[in-house]
Coordinates of C-alpha atoms and ligand atoms in Angstrom, one line a residue:
X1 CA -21.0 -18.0 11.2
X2 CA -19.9 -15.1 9.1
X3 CA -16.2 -14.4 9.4
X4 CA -15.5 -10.5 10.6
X5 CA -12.4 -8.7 9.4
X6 CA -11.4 -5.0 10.9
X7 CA -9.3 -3.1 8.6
X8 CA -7.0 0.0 9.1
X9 CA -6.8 2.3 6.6
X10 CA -9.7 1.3 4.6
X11 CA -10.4 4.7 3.2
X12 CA -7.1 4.3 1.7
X13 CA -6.0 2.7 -1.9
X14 CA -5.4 -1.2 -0.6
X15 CA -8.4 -0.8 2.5
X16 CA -11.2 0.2 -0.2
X17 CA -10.1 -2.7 -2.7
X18 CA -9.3 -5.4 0.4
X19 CA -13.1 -4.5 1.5
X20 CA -14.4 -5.2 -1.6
X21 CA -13.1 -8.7 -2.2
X22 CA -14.1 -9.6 1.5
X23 CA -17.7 -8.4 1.1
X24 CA -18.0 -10.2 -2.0
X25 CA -17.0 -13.3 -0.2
X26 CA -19.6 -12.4 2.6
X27 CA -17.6 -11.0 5.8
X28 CA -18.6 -8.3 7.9
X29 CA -16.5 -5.6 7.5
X30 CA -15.3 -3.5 9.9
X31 CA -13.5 -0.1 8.7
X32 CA -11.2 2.1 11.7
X33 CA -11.3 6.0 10.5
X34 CA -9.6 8.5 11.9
X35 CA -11.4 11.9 12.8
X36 CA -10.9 14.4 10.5
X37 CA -12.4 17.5 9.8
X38 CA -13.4 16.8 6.2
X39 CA -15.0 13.7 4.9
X40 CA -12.6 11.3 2.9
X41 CA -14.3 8.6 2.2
X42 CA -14.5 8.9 -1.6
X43 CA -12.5 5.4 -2.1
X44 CA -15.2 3.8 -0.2
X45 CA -18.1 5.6 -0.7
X46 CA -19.6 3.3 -3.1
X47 CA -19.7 0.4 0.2
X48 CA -20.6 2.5 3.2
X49 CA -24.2 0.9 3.2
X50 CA -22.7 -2.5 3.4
X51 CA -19.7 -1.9 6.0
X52 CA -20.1 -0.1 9.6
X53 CA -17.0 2.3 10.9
X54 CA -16.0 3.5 13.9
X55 CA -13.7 6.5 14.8
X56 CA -10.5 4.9 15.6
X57 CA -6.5 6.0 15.5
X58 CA -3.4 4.1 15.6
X59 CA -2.1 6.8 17.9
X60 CA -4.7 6.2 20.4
X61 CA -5.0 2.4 21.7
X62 CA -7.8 2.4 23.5
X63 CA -10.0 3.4 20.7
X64 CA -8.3 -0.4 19.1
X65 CA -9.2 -1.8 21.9
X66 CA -12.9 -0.8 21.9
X67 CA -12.6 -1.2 18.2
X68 CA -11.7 -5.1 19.1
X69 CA -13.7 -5.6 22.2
X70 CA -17.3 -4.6 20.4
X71 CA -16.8 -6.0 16.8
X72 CA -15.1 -9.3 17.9
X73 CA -13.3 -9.7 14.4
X74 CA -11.6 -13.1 13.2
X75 CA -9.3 -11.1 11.2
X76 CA -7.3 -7.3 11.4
X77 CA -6.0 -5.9 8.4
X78 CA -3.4 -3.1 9.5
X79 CA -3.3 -1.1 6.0
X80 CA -3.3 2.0 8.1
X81 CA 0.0 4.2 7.8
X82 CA 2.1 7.4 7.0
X83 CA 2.4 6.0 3.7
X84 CA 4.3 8.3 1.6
X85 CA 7.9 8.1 1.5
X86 CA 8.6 11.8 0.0
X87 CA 6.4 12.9 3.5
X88 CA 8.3 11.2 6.4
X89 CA 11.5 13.1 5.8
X90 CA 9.3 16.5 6.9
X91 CA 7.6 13.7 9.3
X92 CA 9.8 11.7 10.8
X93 CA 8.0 11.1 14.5
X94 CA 4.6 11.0 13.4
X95 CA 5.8 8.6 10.8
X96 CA 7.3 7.0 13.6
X97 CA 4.5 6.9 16.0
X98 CA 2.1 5.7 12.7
X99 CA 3.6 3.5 10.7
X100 CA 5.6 1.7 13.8
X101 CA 4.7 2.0 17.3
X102 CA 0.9 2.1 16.0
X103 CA 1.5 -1.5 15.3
X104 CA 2.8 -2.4 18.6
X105 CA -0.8 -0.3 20.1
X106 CA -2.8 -2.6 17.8
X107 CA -0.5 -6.0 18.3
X108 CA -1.1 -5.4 21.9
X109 CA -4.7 -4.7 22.2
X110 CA -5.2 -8.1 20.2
X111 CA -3.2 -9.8 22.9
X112 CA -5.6 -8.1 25.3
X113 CA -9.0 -8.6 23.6
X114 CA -8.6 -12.1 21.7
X115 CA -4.6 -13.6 21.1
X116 CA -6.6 -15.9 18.7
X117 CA -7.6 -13.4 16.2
X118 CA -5.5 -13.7 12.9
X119 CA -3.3 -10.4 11.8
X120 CA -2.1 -9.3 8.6
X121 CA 0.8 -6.3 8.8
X122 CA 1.5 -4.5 5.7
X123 CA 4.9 -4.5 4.9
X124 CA 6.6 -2.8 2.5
X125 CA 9.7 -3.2 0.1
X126 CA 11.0 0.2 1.4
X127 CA 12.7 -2.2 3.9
X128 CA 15.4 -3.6 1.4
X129 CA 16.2 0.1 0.2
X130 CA 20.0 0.4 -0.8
X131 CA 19.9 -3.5 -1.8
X132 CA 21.5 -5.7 0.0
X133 CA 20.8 -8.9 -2.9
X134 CA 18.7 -9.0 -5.9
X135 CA 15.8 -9.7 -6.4
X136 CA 14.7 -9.2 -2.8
X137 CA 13.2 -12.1 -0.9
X138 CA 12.1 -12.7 2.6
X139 CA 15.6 -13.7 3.4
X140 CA 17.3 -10.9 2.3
X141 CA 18.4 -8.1 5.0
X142 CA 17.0 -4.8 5.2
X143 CA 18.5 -1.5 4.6
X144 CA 16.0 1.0 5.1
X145 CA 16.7 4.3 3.4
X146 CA 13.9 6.8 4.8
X147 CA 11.9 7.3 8.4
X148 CA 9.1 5.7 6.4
X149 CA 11.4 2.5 5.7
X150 CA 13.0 2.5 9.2
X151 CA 9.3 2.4 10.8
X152 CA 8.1 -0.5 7.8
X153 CA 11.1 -2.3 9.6
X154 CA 10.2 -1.7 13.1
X155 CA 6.7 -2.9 12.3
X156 CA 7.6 -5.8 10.3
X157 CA 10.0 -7.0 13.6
X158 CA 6.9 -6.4 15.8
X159 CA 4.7 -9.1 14.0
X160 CA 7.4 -11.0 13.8
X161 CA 8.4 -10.6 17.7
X162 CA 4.7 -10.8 18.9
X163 CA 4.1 -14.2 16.7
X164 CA 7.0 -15.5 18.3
X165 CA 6.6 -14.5 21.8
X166 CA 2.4 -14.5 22.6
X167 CA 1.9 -17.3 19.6
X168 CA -0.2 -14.9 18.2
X169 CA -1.2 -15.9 14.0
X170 CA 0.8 -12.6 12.8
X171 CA 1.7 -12.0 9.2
X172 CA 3.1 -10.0 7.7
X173 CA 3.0 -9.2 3.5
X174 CA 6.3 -7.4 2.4
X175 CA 4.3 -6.4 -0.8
X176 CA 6.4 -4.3 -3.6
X177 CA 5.0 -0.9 -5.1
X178 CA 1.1 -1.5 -5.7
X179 CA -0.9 1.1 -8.0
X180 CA -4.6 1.6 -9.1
X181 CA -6.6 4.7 -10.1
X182 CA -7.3 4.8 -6.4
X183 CA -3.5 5.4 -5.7
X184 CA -3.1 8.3 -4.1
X185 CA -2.4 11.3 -6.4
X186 CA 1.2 12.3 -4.6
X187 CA 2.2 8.3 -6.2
X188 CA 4.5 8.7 -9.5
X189 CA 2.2 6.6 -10.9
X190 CA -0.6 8.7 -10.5
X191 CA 0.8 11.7 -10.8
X192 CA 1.8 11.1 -14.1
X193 CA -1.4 9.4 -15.3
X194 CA -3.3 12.9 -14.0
X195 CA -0.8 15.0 -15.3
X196 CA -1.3 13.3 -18.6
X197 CA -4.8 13.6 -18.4
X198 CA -4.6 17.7 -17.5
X199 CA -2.5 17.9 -20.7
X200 CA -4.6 15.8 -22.9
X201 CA -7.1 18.1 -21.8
X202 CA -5.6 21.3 -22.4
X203 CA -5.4 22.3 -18.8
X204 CA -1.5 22.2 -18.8
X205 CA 1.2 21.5 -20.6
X206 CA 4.0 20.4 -18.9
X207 CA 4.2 18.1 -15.5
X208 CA 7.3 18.2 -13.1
X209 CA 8.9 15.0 -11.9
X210 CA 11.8 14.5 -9.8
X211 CA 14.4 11.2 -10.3
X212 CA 13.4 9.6 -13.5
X213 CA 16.4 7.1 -13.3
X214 CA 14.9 4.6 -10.3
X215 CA 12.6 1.6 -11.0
X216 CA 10.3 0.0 -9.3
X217 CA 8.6 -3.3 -9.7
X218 CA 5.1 -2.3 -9.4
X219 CA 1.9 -4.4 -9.3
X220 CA -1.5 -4.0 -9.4
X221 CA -3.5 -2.8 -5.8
X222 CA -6.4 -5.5 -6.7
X223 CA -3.9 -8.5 -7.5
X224 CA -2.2 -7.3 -4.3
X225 CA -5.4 -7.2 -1.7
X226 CA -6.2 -10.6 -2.6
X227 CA -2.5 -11.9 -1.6
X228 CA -3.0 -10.2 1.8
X229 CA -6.2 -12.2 2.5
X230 CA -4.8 -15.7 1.1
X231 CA -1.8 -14.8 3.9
X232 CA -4.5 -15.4 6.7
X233 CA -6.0 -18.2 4.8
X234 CA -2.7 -20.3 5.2
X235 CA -2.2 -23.3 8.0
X236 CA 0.2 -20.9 9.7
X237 CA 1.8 -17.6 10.3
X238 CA 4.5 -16.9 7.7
X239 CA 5.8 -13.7 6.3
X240 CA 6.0 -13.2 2.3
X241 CA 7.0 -10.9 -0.6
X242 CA 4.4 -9.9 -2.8
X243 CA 5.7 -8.8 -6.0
X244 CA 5.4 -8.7 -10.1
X245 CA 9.5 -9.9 -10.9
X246 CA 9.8 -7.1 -13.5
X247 CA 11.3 -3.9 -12.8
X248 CA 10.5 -0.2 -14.5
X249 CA 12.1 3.2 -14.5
X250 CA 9.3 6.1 -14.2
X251 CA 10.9 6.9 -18.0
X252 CA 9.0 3.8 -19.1
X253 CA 6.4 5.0 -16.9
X254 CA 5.7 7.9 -18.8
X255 CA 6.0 6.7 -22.2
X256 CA 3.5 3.9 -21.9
X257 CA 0.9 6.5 -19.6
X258 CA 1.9 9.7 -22.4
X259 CA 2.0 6.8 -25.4
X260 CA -1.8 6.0 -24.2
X261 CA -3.1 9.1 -25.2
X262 CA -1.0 9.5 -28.6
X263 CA 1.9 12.2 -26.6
X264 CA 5.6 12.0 -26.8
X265 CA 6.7 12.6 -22.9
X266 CA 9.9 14.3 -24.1
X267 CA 7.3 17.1 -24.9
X268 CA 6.3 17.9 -21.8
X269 CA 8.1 16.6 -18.4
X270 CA 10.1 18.7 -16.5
X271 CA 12.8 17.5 -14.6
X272 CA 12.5 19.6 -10.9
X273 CA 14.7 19.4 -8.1
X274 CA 11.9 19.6 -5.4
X275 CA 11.0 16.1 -6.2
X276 CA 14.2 14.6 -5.6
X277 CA 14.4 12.7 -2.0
X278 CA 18.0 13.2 0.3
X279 CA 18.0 9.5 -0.1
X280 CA 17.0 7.1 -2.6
X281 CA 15.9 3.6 -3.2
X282 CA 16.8 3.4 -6.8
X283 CA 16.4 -1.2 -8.1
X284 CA 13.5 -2.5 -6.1
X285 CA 12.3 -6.3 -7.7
X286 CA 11.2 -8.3 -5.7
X287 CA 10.6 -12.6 -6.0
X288 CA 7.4 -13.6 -5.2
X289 CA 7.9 -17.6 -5.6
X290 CA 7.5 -18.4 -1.9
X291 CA 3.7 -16.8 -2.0
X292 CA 3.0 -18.5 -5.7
X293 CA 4.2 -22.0 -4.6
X294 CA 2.8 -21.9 -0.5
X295 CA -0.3 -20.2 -1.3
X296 CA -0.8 -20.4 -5.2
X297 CA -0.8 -16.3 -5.5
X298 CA -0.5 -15.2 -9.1
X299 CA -0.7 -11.7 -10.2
X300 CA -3.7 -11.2 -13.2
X301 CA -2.5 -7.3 -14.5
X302 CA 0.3 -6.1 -16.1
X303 CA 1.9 -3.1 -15.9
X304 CA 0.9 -2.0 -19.3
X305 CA -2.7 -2.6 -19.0
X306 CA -2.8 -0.7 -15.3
X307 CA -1.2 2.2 -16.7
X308 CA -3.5 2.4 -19.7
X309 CA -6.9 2.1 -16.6
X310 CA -5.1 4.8 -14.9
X311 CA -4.9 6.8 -17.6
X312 CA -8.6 5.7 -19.0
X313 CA -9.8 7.0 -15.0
X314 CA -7.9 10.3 -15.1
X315 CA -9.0 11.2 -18.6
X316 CA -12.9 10.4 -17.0
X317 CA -12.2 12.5 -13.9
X318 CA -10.9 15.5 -15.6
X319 CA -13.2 15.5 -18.0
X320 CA -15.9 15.4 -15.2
X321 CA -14.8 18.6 -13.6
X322 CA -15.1 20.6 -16.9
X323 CA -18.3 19.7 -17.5
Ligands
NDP401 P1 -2.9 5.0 1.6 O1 -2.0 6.1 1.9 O2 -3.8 5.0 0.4 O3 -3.8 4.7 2.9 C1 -3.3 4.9 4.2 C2 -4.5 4.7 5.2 O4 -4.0 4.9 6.5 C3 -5.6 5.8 5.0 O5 -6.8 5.1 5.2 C4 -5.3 6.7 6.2 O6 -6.4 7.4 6.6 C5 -4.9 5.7 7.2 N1 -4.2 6.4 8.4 C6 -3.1 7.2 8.3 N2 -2.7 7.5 9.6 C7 -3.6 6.9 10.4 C8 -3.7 6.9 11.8 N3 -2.9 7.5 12.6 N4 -4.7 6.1 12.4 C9 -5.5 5.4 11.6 N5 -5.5 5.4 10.2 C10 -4.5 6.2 9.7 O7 -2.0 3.6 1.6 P2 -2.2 2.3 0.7 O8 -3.6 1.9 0.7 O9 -1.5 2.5 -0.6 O10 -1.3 1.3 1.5 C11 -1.8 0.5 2.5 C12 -0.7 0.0 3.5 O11 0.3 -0.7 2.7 C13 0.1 1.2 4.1 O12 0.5 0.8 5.4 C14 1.3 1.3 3.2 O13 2.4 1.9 3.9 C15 1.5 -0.2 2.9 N6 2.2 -0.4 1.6 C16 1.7 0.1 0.5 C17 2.3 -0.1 -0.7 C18 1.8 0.5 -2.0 O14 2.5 0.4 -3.0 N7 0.6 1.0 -2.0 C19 3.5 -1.0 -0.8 C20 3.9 -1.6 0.4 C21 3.3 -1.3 1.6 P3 -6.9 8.9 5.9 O15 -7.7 8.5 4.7 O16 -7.6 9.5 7.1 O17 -5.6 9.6 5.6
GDP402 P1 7.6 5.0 -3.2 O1 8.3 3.9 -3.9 O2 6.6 4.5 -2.2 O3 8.5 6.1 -2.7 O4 6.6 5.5 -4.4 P2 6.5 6.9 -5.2 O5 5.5 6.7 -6.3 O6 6.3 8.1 -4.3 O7 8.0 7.0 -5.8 C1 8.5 6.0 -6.7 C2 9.8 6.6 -7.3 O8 9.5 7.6 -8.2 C3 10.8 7.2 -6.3 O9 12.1 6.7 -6.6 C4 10.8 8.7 -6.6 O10 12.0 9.3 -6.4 C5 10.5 8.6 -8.1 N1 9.9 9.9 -8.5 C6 10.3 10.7 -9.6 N2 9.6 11.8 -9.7 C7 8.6 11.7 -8.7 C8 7.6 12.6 -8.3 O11 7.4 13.7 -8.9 N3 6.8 12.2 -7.3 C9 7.0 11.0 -6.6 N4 6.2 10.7 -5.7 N5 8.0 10.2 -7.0 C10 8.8 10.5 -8.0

């Protein structure tokens, strides 16, 4: 029998790469997409012959459970969320009603359609925040330092509350910063990879950041889909870091993205205040050793070599619309 997987968010960066590797290994797929006025399924448009979707919002629960009740899926992949950090200060409540009662909604409806179905939560690293011990682990506490962070948390207790108390097979993947050239464009990452595209181009010449001085330890969005998916592979329901071990500051960022195209970044980044956050998480590295040893995870790109495709992808893009 073919194994079925429902996933949230899979017009987003991590939904359109997890459905990928899932129809490759032959599952139905099953993608929940919220109305909107404009179609935005560009990430995905390349696989909408091969999946079905159905209108669906974490904010409204009965559309989950009609979601559950006619697709009958083995697995649910809950990608969906206010992702971006910078956002959920000037959205705290709908950040809050997203990215963590919307798991509760679709926790709940999998109690009511079928406890036995397998769920994977994503998690973030925006949980450890102002550090509490480095590098972060699954052990080490949380100290959430945004409304996106405080509803990661809420979330993550959830999974963990439902597993314990309904037995339900609920994971959840505290994966550290993941990029692509399907990241969205409001990402550092991305934004600098466009922005050096645009002035490689000659459309600008300068591109505004805010704090160059935090790091991150950021991975690769493929490397990271394929984690989530070994999670519900695993004898049992377990929760663990996904991460690369190395850390970066977005300085390094933009001398590896500007150095790709031959450009000195000194040239052309502007530091501007309206970037800056009223609170940040400035030394995120995370240890991924629990999900390398228990279920022999191992990260494939560097952060070199994704900089330089982002980069590659931009330049293509750009180039596209002046043609
Ligand atoms: P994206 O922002 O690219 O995608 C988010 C998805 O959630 C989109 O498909 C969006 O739909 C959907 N969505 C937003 N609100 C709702 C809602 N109310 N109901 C249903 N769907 C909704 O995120 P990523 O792919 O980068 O990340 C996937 C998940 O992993 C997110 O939960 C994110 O918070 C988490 N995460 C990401 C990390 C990263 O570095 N990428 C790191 C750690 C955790 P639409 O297209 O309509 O906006
Ligand atoms: P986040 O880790 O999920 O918040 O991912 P982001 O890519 O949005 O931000 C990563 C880091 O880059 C944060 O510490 C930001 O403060 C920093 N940063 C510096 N300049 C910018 C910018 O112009 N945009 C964004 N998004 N982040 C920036």
């Amino acid at each position: 029998m073919p194994k079925r997987a429902l996933i949230t968010g899979i017009t987003g960066q991590d939904g359109s790469y997890l459905a990928e590797l899932l129809l490759d290994m032959d599952y139905e797929v099953l993608g929940v997409v919220r109305r909107s006025s404009t179609t935005n399924l560009e990430r995905i448009a390349h696989l909408v012959d091969r999946i079905t979707l159905v209108p669906g919002d974490l904010q409204d629960e009965t559309s989950l459970l009609y979601a559950l009740r006619d697709f009958k899926p083995t697995e649910v992949y809950n990608l969906a969320a206010q992702s971006f950090v910078h956002s959920s200060w000037a959205l705290p409540v709908l950040t809050g009603e997203t990215t963590a009662l919307g798991v509760t909604r679709l926790l709940d409806a999998i109690r009511i359609v079928d406890p036995e179905i397998r769920f994977y939560q994503a998690s973030s690293s925006e949980m450890f925040g102002k550090v509490l011990e480095t590098p972060q682990r699954e052990t080490t506490p949380f100290y959430p330092r945004s409304p996106y962070g405080v509803s990661k948390v809420y979330g993550h207790w959830i999974t963990v509350n439902y597993r314990e108390s309904y037995d339900l097979f609920a994971t959840s993947g505290i994966l550290f910063n993941h990029e692509s050239p399907r990241r969205g464009i409001e990402f550092v990452t991305r934004k600098v990879t466009d922005g050096v595209a645009r002035i490689k181009l000659g459309l600008t010449h300068e591109l505004r950041l805010g704090n160059l001085e935090s790091t991150r330890d950021w991975g690769y969005a493929r490397d990271y889909v394929q984690a989530m998916w070994l999670m519900l592979q695993h004898d049992g329901p377990e929760d663990f870091v996904v991460a690369t071990g190395e850390t970066r500051s977005i300085r390094e960022l933009c001398e590896i993205a500007f150095g790709a195209v031959g450009l000195d970044w000194h040239d052309h980044v502007k530091v501007d205040e309206r970037f800056y956050r009223p609170a940040e998480v400035d030394a995120l590295v995370g240890d991924a050793s629990k999900a390398e040893r228990i279920l022999g995870w191992r990260r494939k790109v560097d952060f070199k070599e994704m900089v330089e495709e982002m980069v590659e992808s931009d330049l293509a893009a750009v180039a596209a619309t002046l043609r």
